[in-house]
mmCIF file of C-alpha atoms in Angstrom:
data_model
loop_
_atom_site.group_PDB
_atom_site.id
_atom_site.type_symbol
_atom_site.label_atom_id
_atom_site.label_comp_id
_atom_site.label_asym_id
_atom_site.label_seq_id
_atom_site.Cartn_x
_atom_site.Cartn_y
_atom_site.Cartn_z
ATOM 1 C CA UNK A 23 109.858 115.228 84.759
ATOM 2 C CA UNK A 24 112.604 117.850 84.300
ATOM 3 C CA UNK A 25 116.043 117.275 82.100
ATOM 4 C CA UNK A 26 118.560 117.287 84.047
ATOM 5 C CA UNK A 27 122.026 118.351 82.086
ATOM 6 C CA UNK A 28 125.783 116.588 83.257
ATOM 7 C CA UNK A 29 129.289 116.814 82.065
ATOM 8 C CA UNK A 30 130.062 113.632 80.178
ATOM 9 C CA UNK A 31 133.116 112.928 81.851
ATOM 10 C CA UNK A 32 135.371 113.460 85.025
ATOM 11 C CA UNK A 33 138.448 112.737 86.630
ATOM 12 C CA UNK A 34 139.471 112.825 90.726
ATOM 13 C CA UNK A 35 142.509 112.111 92.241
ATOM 14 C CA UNK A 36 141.877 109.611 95.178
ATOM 15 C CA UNK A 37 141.444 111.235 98.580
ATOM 16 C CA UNK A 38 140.255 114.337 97.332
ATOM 17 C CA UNK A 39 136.479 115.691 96.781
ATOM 18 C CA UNK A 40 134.862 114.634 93.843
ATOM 19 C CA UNK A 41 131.915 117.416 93.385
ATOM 20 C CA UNK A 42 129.604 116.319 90.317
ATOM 21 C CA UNK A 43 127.823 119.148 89.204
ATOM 22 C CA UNK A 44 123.811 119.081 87.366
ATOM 23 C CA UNK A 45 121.656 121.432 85.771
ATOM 24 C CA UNK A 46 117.933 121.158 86.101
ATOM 25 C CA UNK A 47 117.027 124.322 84.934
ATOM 26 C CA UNK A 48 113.338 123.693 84.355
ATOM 27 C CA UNK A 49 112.688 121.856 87.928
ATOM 28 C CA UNK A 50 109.097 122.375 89.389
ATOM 29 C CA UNK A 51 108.509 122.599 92.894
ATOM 30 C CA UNK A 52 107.442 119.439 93.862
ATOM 31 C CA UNK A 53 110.191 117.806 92.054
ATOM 32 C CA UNK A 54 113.050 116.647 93.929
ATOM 33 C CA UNK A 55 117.036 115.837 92.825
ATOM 34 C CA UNK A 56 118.232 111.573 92.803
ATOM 35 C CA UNK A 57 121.420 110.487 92.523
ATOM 36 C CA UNK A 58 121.990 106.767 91.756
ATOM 37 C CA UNK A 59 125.205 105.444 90.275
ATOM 38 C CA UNK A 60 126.178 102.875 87.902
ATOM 39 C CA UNK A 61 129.549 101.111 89.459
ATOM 40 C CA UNK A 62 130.645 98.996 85.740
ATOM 41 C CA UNK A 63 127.359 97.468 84.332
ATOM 42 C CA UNK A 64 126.352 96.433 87.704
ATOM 43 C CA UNK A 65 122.452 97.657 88.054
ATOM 44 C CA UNK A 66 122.588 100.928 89.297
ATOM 45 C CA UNK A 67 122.241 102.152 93.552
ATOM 46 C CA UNK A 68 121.074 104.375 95.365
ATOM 47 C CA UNK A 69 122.941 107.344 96.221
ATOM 48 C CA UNK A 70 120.876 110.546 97.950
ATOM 49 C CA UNK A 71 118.030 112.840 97.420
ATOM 50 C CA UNK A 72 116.659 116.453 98.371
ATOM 51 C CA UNK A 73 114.387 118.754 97.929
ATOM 52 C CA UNK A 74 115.956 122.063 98.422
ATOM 53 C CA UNK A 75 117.623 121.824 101.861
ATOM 54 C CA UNK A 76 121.203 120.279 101.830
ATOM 55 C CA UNK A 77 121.445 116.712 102.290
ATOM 56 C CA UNK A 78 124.317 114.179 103.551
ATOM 57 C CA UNK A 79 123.969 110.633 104.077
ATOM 58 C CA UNK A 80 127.364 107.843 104.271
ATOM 59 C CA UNK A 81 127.928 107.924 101.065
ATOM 60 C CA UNK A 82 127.792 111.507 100.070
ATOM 61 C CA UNK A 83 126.458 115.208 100.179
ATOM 62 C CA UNK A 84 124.122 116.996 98.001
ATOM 63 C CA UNK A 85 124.226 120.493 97.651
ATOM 64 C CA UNK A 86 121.005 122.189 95.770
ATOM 65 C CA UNK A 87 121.383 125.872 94.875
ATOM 66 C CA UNK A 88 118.930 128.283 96.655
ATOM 67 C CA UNK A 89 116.914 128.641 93.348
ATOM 68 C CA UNK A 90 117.224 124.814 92.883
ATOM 69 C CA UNK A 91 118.325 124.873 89.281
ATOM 70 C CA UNK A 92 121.448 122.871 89.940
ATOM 71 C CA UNK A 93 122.747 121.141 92.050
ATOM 72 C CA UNK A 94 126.437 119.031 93.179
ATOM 73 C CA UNK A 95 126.936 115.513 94.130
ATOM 74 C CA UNK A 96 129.995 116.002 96.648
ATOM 75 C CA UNK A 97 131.929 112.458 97.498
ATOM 76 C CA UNK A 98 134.130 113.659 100.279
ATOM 77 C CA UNK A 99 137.215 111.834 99.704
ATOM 78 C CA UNK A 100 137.100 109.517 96.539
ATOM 79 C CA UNK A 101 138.198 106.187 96.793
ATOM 80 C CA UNK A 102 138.562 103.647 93.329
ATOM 81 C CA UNK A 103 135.620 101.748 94.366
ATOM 82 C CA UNK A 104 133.598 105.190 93.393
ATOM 83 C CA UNK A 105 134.951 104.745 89.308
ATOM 84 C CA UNK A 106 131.246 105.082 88.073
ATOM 85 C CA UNK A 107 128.473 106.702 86.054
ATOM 86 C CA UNK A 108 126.812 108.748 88.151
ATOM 87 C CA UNK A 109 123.222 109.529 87.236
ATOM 88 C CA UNK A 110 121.184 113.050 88.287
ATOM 89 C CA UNK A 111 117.600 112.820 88.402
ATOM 90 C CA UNK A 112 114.915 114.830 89.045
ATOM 91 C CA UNK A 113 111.092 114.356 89.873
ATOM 92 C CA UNK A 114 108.136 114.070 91.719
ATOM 93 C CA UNK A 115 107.950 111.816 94.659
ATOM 94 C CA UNK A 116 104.438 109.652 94.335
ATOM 95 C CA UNK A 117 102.702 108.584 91.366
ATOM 96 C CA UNK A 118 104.336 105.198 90.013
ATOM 97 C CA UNK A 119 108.380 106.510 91.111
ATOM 98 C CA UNK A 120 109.239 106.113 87.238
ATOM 99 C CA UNK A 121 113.197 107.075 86.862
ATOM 100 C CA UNK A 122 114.580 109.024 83.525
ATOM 101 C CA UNK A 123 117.664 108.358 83.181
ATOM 102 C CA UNK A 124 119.939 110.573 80.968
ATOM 103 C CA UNK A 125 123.760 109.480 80.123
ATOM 104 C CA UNK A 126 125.131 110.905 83.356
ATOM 105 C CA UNK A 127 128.401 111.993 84.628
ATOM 106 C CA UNK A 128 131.746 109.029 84.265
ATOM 107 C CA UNK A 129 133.617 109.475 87.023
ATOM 108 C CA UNK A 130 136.948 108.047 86.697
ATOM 109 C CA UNK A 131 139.195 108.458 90.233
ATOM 110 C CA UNK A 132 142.983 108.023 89.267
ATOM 111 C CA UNK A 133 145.580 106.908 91.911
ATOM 112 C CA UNK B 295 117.434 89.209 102.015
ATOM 113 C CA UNK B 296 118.320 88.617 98.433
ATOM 114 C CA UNK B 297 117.231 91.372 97.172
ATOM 115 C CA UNK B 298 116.236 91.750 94.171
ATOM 116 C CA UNK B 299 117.589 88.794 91.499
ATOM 117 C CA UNK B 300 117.304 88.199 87.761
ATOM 118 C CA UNK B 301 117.938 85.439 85.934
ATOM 119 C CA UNK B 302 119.426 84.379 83.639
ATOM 120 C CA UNK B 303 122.277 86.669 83.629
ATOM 121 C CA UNK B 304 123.645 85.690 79.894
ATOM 122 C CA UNK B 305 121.867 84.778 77.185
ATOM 123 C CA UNK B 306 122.570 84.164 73.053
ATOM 124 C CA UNK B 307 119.130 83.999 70.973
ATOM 125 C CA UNK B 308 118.689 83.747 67.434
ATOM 126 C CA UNK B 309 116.068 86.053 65.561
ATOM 127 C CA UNK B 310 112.740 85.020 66.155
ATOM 128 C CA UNK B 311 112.921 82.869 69.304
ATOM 129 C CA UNK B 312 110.882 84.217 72.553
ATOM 130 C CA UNK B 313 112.166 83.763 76.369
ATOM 131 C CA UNK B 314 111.237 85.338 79.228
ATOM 132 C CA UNK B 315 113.618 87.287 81.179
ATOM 133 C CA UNK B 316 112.834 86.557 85.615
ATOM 134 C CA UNK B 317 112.904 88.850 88.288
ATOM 135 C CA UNK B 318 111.982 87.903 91.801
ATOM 136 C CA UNK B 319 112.071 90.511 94.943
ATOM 137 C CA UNK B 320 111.896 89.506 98.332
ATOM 138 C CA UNK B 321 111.670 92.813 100.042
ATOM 139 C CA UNK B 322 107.715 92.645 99.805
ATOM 140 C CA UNK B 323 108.011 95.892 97.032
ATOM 141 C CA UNK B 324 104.802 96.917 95.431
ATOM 142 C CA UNK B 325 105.933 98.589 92.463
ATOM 143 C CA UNK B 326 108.779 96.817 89.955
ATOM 144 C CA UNK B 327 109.721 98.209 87.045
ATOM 145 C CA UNK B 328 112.157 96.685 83.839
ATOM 146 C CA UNK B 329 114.490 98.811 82.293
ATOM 147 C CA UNK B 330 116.887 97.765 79.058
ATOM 148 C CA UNK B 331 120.191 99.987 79.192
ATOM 149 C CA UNK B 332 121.998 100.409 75.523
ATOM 150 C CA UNK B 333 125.877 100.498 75.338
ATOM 151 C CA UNK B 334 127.234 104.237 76.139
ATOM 152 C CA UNK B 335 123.151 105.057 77.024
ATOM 153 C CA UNK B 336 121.346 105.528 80.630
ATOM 154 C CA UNK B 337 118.561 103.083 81.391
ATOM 155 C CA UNK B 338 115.144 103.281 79.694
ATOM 156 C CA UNK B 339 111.843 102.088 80.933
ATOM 157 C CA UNK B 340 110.035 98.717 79.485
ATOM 158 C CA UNK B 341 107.349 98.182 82.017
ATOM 159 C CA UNK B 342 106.271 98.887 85.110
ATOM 160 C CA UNK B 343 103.538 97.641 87.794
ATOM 161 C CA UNK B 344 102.086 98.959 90.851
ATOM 162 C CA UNK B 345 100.635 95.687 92.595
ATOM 163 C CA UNK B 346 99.912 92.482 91.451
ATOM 164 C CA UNK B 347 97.783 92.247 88.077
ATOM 165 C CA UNK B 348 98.405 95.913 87.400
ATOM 166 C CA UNK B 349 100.876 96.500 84.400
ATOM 167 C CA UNK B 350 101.753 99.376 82.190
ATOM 168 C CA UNK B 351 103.870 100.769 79.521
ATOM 169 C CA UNK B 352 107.410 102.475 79.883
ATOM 170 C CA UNK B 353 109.444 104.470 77.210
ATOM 171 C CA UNK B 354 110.045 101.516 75.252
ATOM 172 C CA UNK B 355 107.538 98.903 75.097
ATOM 173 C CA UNK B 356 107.211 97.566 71.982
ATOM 174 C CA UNK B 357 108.561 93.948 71.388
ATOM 175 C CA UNK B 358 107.355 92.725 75.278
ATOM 176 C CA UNK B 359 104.917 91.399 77.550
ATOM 177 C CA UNK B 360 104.985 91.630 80.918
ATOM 178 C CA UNK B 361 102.415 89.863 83.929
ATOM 179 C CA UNK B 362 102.881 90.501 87.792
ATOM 180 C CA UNK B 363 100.240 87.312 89.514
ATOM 181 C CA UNK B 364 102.274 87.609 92.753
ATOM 182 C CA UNK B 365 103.828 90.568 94.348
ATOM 183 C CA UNK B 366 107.348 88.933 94.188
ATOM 184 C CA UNK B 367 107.681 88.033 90.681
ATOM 185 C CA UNK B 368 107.650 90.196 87.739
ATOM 186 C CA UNK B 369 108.631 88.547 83.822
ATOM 187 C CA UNK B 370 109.668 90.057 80.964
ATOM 188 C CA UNK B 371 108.719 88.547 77.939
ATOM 189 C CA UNK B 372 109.954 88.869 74.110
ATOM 190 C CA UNK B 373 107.756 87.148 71.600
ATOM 191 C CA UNK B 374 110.082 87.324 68.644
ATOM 192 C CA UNK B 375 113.699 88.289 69.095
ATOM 193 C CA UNK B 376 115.418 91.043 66.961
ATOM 194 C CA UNK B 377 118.689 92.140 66.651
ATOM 195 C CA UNK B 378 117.305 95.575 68.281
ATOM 196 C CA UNK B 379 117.193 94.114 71.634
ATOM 197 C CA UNK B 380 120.259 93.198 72.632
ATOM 198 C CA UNK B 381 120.766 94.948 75.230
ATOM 199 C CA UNK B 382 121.492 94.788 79.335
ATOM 200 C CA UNK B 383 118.648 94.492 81.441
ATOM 201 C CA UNK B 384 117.652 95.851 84.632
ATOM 202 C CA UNK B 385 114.715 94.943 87.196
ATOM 203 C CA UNK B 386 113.846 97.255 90.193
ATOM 204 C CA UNK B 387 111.597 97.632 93.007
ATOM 205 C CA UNK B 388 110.706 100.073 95.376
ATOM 206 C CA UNK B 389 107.547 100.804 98.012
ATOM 207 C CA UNK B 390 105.828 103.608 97.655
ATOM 208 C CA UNK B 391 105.210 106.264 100.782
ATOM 209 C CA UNK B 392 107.512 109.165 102.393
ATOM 210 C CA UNK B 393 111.186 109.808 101.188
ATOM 211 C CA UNK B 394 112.828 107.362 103.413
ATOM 212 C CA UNK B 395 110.633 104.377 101.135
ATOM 213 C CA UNK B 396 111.879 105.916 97.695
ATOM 214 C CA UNK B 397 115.281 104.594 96.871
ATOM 215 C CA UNK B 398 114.439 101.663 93.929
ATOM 216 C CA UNK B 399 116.741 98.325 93.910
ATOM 217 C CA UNK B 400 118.004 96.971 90.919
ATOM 218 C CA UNK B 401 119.198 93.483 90.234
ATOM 219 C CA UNK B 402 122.130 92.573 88.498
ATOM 220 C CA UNK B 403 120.851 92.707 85.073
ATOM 221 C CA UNK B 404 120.778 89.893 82.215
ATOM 222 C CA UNK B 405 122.791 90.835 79.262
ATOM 223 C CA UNK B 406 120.900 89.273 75.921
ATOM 224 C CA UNK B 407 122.460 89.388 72.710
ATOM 225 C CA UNK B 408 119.841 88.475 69.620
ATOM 226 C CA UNK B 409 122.038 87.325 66.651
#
């Protein structure tokens, strides 16, 4: 599975867009982006996936560059209850679904 | 539905005692998966199994067992305790098929601490 790369760290001021950015420079065709987030040691959820087309579900969008070597996490208007580590993943759907996890993104939204 | 449930969720061993660590999913999953998560660190993969008496090795197996006899229950087991696996632990599950089936559940992890 490709590496993905995140910022350590990031701050949003609640109410406004929190855009999480991730490199995945080495990505293969077939492998598509996760998000899942980590809301303070709780086991982690679900966010969103893609493949290359842009993606939006409740809980956020997901923007993958045309030559899919990053992509953004956009949470439209950030709320406390989104203070997390947010997690970028990438890889082929199938096979046994295994999930690398690297030290994602801490997103801290301030009042 | 529960979801997907661990127990227990705290637990103090000394070096060299062995307990199993439960997970139990009620969504009828096929594959489940343990994961230990370090302080500061992302999650990294124990075990996983595809269906019922099929097991095999994550990232970082050594120092457990695992079994799956029924669909819904999947044990972690550590034979002798060291101070090297304290750590938080995480069961998931997921079904596998098309993208909508893809998204894994965790439970809400047991946090072990081997003094």
């Amino acid at each position: 599975d490709a590496k993905t790369t995140q910022p350590p760290s990031m701050d949003c001021a609640e109410g406004r867009a929190a855009n999480l950015p991730c490199n995945h420079s080495t990505i293969s065709g077939n492998e598509y982006v996760y998000w899942y987030r980590q809301i303070h040691s709780q086991g982690p959820q679900y966010i969103i996936h893609g493949l290359k087309n842009n993606e939006t579900n409740e809980m956020a969008s997901l923007i993958i560059t045309e030559d899919r070597k990053s992509s953004t996490l956009i949470l439209p208007h950030a709320t406390l209850r989104d203070t997390a580590v947010y997690y970028c993943i990438v890889r082929v759907i199938g096979g046994a679904q295994k999930l690398v996890f690297g030290q994602g993104t801490r997103l801290t939204i301030n009042p | 539905n529960a979801g997907v449930t661990q127990t227990p969720k705290f637990r103090i061993l000394k070096i060299g005692q062995s307990m199993t660590l439960q997970c139990t999913q009620d969504m009828n999953h096929n594959y489940m998966y343990w994961y230990r998560q370090d302080p500061g660190m992302g999650l990294k993969l124990i075990y996983y199994s595809v269906g019922a008496g099929i097991t095999d090795k994550g990232e970082v197996p050594n120092g457990y067992n695992v079994s799956r006899s029924t669909t819904e229950d999947f044990p972690l087991r550590l034979e002798l305790a060291a101070p090297s696996q304290t750590s938080v632990y995480f069961c998931a599950s997921t079904n596998p098929g098309g993208r909508e089936l893809d998204e894994q559940y965790f439970g809400p992890g047991t946090r072990l601490t081997v003094t």
